[in-house]
mmCIF file of C-alpha atoms in Angstrom:
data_model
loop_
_atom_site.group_PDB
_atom_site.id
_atom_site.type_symbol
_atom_site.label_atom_id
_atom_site.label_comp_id
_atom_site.label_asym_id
_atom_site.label_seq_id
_atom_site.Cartn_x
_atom_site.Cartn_y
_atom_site.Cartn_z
ATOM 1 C CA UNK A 1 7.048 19.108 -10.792
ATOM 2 C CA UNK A 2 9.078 16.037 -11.125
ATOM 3 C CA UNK A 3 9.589 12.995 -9.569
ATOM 4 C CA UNK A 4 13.134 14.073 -8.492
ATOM 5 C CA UNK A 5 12.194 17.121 -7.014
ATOM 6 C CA UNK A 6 9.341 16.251 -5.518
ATOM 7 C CA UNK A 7 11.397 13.639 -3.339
ATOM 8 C CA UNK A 8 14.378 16.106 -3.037
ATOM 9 C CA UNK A 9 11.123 18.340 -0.795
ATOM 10 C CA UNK A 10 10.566 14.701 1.191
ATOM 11 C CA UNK A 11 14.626 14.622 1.666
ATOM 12 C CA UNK A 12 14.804 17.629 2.694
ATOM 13 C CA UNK A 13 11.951 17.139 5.060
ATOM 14 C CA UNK A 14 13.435 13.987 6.814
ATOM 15 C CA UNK A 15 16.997 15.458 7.407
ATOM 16 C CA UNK A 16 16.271 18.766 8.713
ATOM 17 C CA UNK A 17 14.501 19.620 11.563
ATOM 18 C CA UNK A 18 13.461 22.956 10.937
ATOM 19 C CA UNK A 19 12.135 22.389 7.898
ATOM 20 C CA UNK A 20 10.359 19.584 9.149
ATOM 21 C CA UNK A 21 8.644 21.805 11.478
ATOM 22 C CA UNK A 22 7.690 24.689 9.593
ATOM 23 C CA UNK A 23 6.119 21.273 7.313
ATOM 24 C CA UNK A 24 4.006 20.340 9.929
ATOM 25 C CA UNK A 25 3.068 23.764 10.594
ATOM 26 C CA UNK A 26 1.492 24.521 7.192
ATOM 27 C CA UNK A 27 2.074 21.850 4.723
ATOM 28 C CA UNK A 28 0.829 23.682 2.021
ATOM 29 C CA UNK A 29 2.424 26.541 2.310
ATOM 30 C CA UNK A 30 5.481 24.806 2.182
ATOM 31 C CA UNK A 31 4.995 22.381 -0.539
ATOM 32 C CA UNK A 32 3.946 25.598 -2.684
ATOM 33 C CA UNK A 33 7.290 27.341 -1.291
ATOM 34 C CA UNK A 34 9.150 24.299 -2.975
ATOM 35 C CA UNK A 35 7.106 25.005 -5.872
ATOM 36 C CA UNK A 36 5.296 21.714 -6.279
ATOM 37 C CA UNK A 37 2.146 21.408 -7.744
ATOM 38 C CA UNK A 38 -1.495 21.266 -6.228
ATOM 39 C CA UNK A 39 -2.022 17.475 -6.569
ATOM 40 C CA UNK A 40 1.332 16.959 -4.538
ATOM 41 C CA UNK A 41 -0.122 19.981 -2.224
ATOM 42 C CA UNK A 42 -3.023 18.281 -1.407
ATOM 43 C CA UNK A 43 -1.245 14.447 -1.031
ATOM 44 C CA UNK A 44 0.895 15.943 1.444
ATOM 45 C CA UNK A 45 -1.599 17.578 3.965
ATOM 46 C CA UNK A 46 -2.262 13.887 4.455
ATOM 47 C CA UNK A 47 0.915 12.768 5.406
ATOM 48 C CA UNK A 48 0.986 10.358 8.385
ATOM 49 C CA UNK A 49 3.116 13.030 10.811
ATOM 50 C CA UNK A 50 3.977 9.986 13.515
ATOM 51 C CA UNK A 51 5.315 7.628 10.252
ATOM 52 C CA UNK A 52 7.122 10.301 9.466
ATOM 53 C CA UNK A 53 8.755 11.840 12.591
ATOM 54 C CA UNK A 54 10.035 7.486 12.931
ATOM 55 C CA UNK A 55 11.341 8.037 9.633
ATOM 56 C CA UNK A 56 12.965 11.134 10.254
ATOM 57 C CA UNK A 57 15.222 9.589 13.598
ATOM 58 C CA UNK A 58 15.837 6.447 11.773
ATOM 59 C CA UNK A 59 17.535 8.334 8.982
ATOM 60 C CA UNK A 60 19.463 10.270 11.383
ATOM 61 C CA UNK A 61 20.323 7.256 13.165
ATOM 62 C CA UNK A 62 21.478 5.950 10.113
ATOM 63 C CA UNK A 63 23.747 8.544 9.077
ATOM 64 C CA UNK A 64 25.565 8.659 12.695
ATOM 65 C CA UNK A 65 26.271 5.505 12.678
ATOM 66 C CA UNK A 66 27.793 5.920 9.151
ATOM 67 C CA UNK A 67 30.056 8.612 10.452
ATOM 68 C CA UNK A 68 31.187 6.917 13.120
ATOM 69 C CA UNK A 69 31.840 3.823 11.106
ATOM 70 C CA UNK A 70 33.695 5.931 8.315
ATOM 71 C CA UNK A 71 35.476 8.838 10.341
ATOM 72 C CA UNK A 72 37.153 11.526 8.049
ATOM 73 C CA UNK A 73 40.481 11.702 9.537
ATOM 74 C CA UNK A 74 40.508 8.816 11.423
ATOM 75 C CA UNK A 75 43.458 8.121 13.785
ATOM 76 C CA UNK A 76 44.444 4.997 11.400
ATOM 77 C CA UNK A 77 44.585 7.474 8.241
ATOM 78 C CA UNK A 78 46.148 10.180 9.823
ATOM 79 C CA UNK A 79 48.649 7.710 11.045
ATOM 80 C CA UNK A 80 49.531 6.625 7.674
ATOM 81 C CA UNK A 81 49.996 9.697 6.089
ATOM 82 C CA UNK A 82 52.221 10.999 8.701
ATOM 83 C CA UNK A 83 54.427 7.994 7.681
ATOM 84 C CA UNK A 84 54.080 8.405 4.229
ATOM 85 C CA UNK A 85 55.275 11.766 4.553
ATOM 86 C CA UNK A 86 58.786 11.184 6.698
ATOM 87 C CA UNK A 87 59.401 8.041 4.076
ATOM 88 C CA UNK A 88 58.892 10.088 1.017
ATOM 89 C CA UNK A 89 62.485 11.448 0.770
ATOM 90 C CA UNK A 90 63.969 8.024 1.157
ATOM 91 C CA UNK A 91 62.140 6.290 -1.420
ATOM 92 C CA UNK A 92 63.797 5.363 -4.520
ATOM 93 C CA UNK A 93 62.648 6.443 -7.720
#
């Protein structure tokens, strides 16, 4: 397995909470379900499950404070496009 897919599995791991838990269940069984190999298998059945759970809520911490910081359709945006949209016919070309 590669590099790249083999931390895509640890990704996957950290940002989703069932996954993580069906993990920590049998991490072999799903290591082999991602289709890694028997060396990366075996490395994970070590993991360091506390290390990891911290890992796991400082990534989601992470990514709410991202969203808040960098809301979709914020109030500002939605603001300006409104505008943008009643000037449009009086704009010269």
């Amino acid at each position: 397995m590669s590099a790249r897919a083999f931390e895509a599995f640890l990704t996957h791991i950290y940002m989703d909470v069932g996954a993580r838990a069906r993990f920590k269940a049998n991490p072999r069984a799903e290591a082999r379900r991602a289709g890694l190999s028997d060396e990366e298998c075996t490395a994970l059945e070590n993991t360091d499950w506390v290390g990891l759970e911290m890992a796991a809520r400082s990534f989601a911490r992470k990514r709410e404070l991202k969203r808040k910081e960098h809301p979709r359709n914020s109030f500002k945006d939605t603001l300006r496009n409104l505008l943008a949209s009643f000037s449009a016919p009086f704009r010269r070309h």
